[in-house]
PDB file of C-alpha atoms and ligand atoms in Angstrom:
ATOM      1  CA  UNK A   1      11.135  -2.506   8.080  1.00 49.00           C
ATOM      2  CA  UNK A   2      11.375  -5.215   5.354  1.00 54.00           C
ATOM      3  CA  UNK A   3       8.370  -7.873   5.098  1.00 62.00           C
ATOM      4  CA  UNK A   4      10.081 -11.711   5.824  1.00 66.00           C
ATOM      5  CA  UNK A   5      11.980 -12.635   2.283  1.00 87.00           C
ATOM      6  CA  UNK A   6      11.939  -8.984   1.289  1.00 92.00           C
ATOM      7  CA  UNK A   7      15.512  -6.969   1.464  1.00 95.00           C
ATOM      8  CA  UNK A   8      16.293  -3.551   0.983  1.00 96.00           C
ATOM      9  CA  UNK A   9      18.363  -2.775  -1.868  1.00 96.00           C
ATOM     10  CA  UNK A  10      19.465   0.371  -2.907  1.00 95.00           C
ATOM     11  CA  UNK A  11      18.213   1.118  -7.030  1.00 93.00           C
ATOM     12  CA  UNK A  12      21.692   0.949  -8.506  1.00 91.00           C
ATOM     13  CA  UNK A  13      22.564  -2.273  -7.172  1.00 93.00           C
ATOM     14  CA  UNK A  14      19.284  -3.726  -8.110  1.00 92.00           C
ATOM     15  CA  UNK A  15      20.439  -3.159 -11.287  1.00 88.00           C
ATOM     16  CA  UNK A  16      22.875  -5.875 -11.014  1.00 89.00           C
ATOM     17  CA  UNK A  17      21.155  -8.735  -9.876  1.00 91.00           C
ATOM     18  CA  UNK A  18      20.695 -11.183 -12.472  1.00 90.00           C
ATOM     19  CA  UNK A  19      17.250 -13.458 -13.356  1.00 92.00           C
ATOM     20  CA  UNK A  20      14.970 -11.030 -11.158  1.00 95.00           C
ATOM     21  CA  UNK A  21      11.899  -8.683 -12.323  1.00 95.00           C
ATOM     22  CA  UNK A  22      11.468  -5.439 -11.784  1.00 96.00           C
ATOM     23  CA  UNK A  23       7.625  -3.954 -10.792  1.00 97.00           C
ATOM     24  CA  UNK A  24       7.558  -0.093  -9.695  1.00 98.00           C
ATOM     25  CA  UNK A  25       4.839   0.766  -7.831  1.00 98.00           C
ATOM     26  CA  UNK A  26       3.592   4.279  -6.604  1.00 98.00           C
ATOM     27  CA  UNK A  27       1.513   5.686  -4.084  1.00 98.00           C
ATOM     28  CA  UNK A  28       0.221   8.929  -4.622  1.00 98.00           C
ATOM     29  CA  UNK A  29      -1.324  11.445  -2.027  1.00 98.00           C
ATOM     30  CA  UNK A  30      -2.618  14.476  -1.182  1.00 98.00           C
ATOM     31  CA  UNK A  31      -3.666  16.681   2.025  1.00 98.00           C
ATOM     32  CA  UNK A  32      -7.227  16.530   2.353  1.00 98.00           C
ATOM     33  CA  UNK A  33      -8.720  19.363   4.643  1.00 98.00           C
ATOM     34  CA  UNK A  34     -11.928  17.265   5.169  1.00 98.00           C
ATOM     35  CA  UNK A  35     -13.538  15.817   8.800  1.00 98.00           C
ATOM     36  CA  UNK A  36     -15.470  12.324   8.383  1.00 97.00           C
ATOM     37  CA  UNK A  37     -19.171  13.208  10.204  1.00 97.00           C
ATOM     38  CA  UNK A  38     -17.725  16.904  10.612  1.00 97.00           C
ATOM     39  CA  UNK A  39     -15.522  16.083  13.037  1.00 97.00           C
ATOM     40  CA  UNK A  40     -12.454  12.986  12.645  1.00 97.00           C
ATOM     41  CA  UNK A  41     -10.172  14.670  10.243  1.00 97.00           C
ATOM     42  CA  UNK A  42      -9.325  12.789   7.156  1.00 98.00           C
ATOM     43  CA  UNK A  43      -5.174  14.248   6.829  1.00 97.00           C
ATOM     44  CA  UNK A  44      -4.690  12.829   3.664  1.00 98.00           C
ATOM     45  CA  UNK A  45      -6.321  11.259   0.794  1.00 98.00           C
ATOM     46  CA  UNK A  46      -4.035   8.173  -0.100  1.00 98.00           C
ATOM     47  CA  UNK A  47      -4.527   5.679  -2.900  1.00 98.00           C
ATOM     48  CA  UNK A  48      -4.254   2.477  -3.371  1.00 98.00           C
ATOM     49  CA  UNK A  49      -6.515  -0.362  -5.503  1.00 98.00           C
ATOM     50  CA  UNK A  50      -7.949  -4.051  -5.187  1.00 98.00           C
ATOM     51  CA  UNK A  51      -6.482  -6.060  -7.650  1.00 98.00           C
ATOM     52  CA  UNK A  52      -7.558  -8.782 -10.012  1.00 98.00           C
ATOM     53  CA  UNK A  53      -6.717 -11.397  -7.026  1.00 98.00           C
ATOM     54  CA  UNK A  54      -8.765  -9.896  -4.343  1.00 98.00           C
ATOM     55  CA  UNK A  55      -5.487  -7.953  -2.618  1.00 98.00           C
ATOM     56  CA  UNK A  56      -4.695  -4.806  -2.092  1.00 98.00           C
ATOM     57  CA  UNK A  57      -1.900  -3.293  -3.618  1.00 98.00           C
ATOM     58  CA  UNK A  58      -0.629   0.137  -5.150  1.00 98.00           C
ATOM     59  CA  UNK A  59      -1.004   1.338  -8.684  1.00 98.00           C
ATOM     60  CA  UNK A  60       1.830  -0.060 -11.149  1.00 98.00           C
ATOM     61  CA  UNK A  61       3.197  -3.182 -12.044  1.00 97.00           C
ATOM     62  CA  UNK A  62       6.197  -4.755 -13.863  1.00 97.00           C
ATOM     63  CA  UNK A  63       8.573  -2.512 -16.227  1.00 97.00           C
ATOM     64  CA  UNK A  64      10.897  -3.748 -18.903  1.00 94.00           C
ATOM     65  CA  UNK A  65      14.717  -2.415 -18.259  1.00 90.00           C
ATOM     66  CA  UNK A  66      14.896  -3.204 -22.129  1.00 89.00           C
ATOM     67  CA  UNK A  67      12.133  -0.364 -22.761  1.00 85.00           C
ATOM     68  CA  UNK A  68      13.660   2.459 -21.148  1.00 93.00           C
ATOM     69  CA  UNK A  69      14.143   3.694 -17.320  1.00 95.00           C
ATOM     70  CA  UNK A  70      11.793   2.318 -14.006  1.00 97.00           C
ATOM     71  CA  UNK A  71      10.107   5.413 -14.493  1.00 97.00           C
ATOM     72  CA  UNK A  72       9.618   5.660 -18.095  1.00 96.00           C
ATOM     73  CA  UNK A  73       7.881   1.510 -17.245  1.00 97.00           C
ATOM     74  CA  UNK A  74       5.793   3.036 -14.246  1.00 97.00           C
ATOM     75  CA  UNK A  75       4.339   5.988 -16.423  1.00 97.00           C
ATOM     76  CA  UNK A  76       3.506   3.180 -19.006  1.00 96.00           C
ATOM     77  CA  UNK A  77       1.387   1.388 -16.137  1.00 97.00           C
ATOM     78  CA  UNK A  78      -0.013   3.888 -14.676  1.00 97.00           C
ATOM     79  CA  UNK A  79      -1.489   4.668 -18.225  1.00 96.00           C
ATOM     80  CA  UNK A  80      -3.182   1.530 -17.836  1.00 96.00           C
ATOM     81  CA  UNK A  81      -4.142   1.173 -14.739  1.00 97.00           C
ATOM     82  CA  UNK A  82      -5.380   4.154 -14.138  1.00 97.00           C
ATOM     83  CA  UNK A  83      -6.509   5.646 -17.716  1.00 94.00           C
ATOM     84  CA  UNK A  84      -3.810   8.752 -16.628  1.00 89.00           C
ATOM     85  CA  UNK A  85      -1.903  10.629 -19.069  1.00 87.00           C
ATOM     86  CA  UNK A  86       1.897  11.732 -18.085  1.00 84.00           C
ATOM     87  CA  UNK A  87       0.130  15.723 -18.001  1.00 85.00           C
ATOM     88  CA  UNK A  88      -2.408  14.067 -15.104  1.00 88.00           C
ATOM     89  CA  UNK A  89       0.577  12.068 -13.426  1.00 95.00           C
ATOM     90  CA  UNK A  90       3.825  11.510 -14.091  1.00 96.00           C
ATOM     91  CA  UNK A  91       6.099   9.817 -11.812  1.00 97.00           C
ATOM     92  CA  UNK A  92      10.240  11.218 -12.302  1.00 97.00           C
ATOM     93  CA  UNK A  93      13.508   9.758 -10.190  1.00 97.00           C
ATOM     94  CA  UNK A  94      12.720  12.847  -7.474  1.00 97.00           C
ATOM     95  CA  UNK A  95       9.533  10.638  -6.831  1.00 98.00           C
ATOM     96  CA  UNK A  96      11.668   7.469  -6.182  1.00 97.00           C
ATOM     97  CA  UNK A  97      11.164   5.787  -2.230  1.00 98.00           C
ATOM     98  CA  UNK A  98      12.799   2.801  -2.166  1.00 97.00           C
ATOM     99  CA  UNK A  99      13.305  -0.738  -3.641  1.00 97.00           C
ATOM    100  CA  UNK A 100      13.256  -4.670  -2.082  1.00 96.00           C
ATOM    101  CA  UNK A 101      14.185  -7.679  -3.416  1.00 96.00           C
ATOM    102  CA  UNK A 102      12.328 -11.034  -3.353  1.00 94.00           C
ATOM    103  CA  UNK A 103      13.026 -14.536  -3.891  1.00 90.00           C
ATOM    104  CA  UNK A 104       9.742 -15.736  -2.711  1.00 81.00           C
ATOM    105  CA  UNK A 105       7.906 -18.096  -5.299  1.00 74.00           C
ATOM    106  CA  UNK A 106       7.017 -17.639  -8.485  1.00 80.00           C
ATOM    107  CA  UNK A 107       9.650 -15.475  -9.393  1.00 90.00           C
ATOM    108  CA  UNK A 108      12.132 -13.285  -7.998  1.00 94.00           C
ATOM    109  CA  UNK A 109      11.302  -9.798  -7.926  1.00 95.00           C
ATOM    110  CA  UNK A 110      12.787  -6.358  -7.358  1.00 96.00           C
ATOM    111  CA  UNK A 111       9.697  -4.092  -6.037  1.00 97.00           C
ATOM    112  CA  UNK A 112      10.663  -0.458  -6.360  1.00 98.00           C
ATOM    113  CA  UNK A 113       8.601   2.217  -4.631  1.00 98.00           C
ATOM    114  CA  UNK A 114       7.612   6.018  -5.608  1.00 98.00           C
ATOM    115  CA  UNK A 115       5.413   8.312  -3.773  1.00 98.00           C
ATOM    116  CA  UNK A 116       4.224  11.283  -5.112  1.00 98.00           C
ATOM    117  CA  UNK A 117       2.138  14.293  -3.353  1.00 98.00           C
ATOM    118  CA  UNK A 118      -0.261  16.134  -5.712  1.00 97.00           C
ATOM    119  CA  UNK A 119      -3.391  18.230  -4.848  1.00 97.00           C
ATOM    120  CA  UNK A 120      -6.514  16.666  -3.714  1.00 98.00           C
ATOM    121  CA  UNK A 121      -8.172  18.152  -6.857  1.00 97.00           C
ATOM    122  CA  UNK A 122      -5.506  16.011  -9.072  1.00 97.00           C
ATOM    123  CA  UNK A 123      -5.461  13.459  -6.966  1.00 97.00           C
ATOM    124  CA  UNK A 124      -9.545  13.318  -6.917  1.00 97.00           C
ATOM    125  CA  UNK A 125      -9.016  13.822 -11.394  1.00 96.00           C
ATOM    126  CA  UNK A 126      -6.529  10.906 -11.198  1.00 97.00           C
ATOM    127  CA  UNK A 127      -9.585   8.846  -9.750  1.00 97.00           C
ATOM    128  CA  UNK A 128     -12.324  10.229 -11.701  1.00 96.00           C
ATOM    129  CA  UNK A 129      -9.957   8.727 -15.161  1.00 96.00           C
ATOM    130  CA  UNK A 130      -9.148   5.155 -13.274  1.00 97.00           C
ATOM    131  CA  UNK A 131     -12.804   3.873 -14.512  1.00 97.00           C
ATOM    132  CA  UNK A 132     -12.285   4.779 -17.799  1.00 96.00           C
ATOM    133  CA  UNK A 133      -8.878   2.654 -17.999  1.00 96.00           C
ATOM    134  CA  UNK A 134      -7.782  -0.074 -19.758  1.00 95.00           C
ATOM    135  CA  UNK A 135      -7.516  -2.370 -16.765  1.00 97.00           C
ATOM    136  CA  UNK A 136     -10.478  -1.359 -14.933  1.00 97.00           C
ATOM    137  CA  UNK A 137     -13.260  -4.156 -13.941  1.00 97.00           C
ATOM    138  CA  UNK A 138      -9.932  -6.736 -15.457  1.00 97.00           C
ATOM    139  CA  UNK A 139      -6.353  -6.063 -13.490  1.00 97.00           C
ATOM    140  CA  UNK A 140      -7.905  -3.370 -11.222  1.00 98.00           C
ATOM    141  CA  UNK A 141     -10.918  -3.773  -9.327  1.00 98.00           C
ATOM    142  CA  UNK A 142     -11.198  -0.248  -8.204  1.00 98.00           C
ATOM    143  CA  UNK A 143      -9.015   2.384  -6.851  1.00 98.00           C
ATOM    144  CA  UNK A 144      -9.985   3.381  -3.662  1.00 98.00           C
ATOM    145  CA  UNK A 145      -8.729   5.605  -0.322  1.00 98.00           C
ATOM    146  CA  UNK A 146      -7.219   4.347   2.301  1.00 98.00           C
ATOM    147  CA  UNK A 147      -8.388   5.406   6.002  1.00 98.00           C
ATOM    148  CA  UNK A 148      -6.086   7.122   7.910  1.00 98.00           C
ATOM    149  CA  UNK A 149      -8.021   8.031  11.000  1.00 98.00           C
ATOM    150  CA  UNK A 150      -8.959   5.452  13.883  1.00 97.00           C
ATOM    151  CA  UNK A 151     -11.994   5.392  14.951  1.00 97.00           C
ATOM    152  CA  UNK A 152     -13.158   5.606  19.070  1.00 96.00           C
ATOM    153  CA  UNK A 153     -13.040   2.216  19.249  1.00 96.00           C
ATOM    154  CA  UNK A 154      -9.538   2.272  18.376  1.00 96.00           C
ATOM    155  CA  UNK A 155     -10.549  -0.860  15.808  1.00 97.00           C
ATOM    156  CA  UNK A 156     -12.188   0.898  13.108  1.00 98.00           C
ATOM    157  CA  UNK A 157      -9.908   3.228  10.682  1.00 98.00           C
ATOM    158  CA  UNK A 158      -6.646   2.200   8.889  1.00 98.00           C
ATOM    159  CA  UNK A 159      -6.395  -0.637  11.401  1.00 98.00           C
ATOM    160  CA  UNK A 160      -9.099  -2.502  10.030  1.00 98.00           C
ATOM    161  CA  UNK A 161      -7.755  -1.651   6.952  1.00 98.00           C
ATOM    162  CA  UNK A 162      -4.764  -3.024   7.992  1.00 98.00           C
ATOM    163  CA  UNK A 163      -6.239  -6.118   8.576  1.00 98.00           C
ATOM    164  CA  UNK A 164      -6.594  -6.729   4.355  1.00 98.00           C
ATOM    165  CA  UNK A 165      -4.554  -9.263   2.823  1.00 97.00           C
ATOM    166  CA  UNK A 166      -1.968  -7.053   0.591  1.00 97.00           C
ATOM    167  CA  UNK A 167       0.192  -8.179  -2.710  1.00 96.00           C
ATOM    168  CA  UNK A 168       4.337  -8.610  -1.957  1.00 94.00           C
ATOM    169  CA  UNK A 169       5.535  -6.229   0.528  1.00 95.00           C
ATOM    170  CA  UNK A 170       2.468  -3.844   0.021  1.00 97.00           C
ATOM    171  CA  UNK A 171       1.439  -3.095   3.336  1.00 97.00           C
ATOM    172  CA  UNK A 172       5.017  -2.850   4.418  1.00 96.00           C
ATOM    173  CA  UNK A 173       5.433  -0.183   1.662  1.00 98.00           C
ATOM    174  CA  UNK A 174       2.458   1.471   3.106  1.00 98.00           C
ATOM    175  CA  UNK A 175       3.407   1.578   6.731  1.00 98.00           C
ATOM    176  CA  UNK A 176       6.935   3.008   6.176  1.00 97.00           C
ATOM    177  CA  UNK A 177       5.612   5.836   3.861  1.00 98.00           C
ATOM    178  CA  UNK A 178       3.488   6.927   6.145  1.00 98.00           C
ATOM    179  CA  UNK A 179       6.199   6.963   8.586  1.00 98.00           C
ATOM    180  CA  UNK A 180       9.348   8.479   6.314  1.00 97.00           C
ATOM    181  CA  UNK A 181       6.729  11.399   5.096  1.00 98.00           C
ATOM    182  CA  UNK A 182       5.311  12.106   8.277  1.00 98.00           C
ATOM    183  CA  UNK A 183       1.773  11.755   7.428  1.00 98.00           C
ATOM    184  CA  UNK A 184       0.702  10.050  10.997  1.00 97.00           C
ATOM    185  CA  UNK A 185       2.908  10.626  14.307  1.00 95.00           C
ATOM    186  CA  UNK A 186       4.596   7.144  15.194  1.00 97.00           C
ATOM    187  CA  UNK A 187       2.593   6.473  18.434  1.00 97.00           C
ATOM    188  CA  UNK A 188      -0.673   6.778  16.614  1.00 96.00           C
ATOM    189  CA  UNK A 189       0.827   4.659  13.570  1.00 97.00           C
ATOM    190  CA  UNK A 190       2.030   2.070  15.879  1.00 97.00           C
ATOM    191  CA  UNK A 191      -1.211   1.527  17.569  1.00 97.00           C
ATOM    192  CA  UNK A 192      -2.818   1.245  14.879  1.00 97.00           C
ATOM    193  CA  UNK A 193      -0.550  -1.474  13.487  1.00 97.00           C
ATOM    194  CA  UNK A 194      -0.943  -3.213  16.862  1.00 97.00           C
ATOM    195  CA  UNK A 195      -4.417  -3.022  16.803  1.00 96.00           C
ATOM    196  CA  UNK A 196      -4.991  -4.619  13.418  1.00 96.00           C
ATOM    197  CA  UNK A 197      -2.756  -7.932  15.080  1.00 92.00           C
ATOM    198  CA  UNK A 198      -5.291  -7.741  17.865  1.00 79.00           C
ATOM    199  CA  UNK A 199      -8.642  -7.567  15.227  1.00 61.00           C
TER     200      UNK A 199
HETATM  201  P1  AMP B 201       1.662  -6.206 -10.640  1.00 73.29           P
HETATM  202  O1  AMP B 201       1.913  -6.297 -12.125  1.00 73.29           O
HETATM  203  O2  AMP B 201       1.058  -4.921 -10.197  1.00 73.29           O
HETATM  204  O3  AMP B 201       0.936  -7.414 -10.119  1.00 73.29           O
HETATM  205  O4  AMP B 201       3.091  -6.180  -9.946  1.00 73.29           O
HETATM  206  C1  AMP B 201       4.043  -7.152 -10.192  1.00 73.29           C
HETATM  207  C2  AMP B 201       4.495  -7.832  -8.929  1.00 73.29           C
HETATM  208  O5  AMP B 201       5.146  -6.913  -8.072  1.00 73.29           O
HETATM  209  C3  AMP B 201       3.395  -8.412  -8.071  1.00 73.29           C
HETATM  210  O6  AMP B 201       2.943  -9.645  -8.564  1.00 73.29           O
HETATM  211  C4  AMP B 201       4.072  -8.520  -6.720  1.00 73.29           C
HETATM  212  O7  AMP B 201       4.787  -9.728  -6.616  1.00 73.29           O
HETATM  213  C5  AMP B 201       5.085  -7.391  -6.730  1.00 73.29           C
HETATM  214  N1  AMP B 201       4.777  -6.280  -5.794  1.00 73.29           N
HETATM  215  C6  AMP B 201       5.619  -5.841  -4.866  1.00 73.29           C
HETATM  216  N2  AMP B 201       5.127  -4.798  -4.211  1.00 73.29           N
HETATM  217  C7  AMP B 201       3.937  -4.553  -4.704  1.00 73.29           C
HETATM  218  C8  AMP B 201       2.942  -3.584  -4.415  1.00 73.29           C
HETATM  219  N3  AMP B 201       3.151  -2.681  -3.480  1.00 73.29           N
HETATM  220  N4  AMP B 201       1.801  -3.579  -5.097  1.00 73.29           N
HETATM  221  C9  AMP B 201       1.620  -4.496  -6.063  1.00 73.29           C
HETATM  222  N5  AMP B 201       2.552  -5.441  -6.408  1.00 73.29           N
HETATM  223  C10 AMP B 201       3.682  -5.491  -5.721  1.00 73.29           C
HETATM  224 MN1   MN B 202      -0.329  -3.799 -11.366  1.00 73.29          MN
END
């Protein structure tokens, strides 16, 4: 499922395409054993960050082919966006999702995708360091968790969340991970997308 103006492309093709950017982006989870009030289990703690520009979006940004590999560009980022070191996270190929191609104004863009499952005790040291980073209160607003649950009144949950207004293909990127790793059954993850249309 590709956002209107975004195309799948597979990484070594992407390669090719001449006069476009390349921004890797990662989402990083982990199981979390926890219940919300005791009882609505929480699944997973996933993150993801407001940015500068009052979207949502996950943790990353543009990488230089010139420098080195996507990855060795993500790392960089994520160094400071998040204040991590590559011993706290470090994003490799295995981590690689997926990557879509843009032509939509200002520039065209190749976003390529990474999701990476660490502990909830990482995952809760990767955003204990995002405060301390270079980008934090500048490019990054805050990190923050996204709600995977949905609430009894079938509103409240990730599709409110849902309802946010997300950078590029974001949400998109979002959905389908959640999807490809399993981390919601599809009839719970398409009523929630339907209810955050309804509001
Ligand atoms: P950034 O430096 O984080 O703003 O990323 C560079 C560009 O990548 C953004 O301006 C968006 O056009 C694009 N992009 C595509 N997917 C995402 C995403 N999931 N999160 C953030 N930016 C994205
Ligand atoms: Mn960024």
């Amino acid at each position: 499922m590709a956002e209107p103006g975004y195309r799948a492309v597979s990484r070594r093709d992407s390669r090719s395409l001449v006069g476009y950017k390349h921004a890797c982006h990662v989402m990083v989870y982990a199981p979390d054993p926890g219940k919300l009030f005791g009882k609505i289990p929480l699944r997973y703690a996933l993150l993801m960050q407001m940015r500068f520009d009052g979207k949502i979006g996950f943790p990353g940004g543009f990488v230089d082919l010139r420098d080195g590999t996507l990855e060795d560009g993500l790392n960089r980022e994520l160094s400071e966006e998040l204040g991590c070191d590559p011993k706290t996270l470090c994003i490799a190929e295995i981590d690689y999702a997926s990557s879509h191609a843009t032509e939509a104004l200002p520039q065209k863009v190749v976003a390529h995708f990474y999701t990476k499952k660490v502990s909830l005790e990482e995952l809760h040291k990767v955003e204990l360091r995002a405060v301390q980073a270079k980008d934090h209160g500048r490019e990054v607003m805050g990190i923050i968790r996204v709600p995977l649950y949905t609430l009894r009144d079938g509103f409240g949950g990730l599709p409110a969340f849902l309802t946010n207004t997300f950078i590029g293909n974001a949400k998109e990127q979002l959905v389908s991970a959640l999807r490809t790793l399993r981390l919601l059954n599809e009839a719970e993850l398409q009523a929630a997308v339907s209810a955050s249309r309804v509001g």
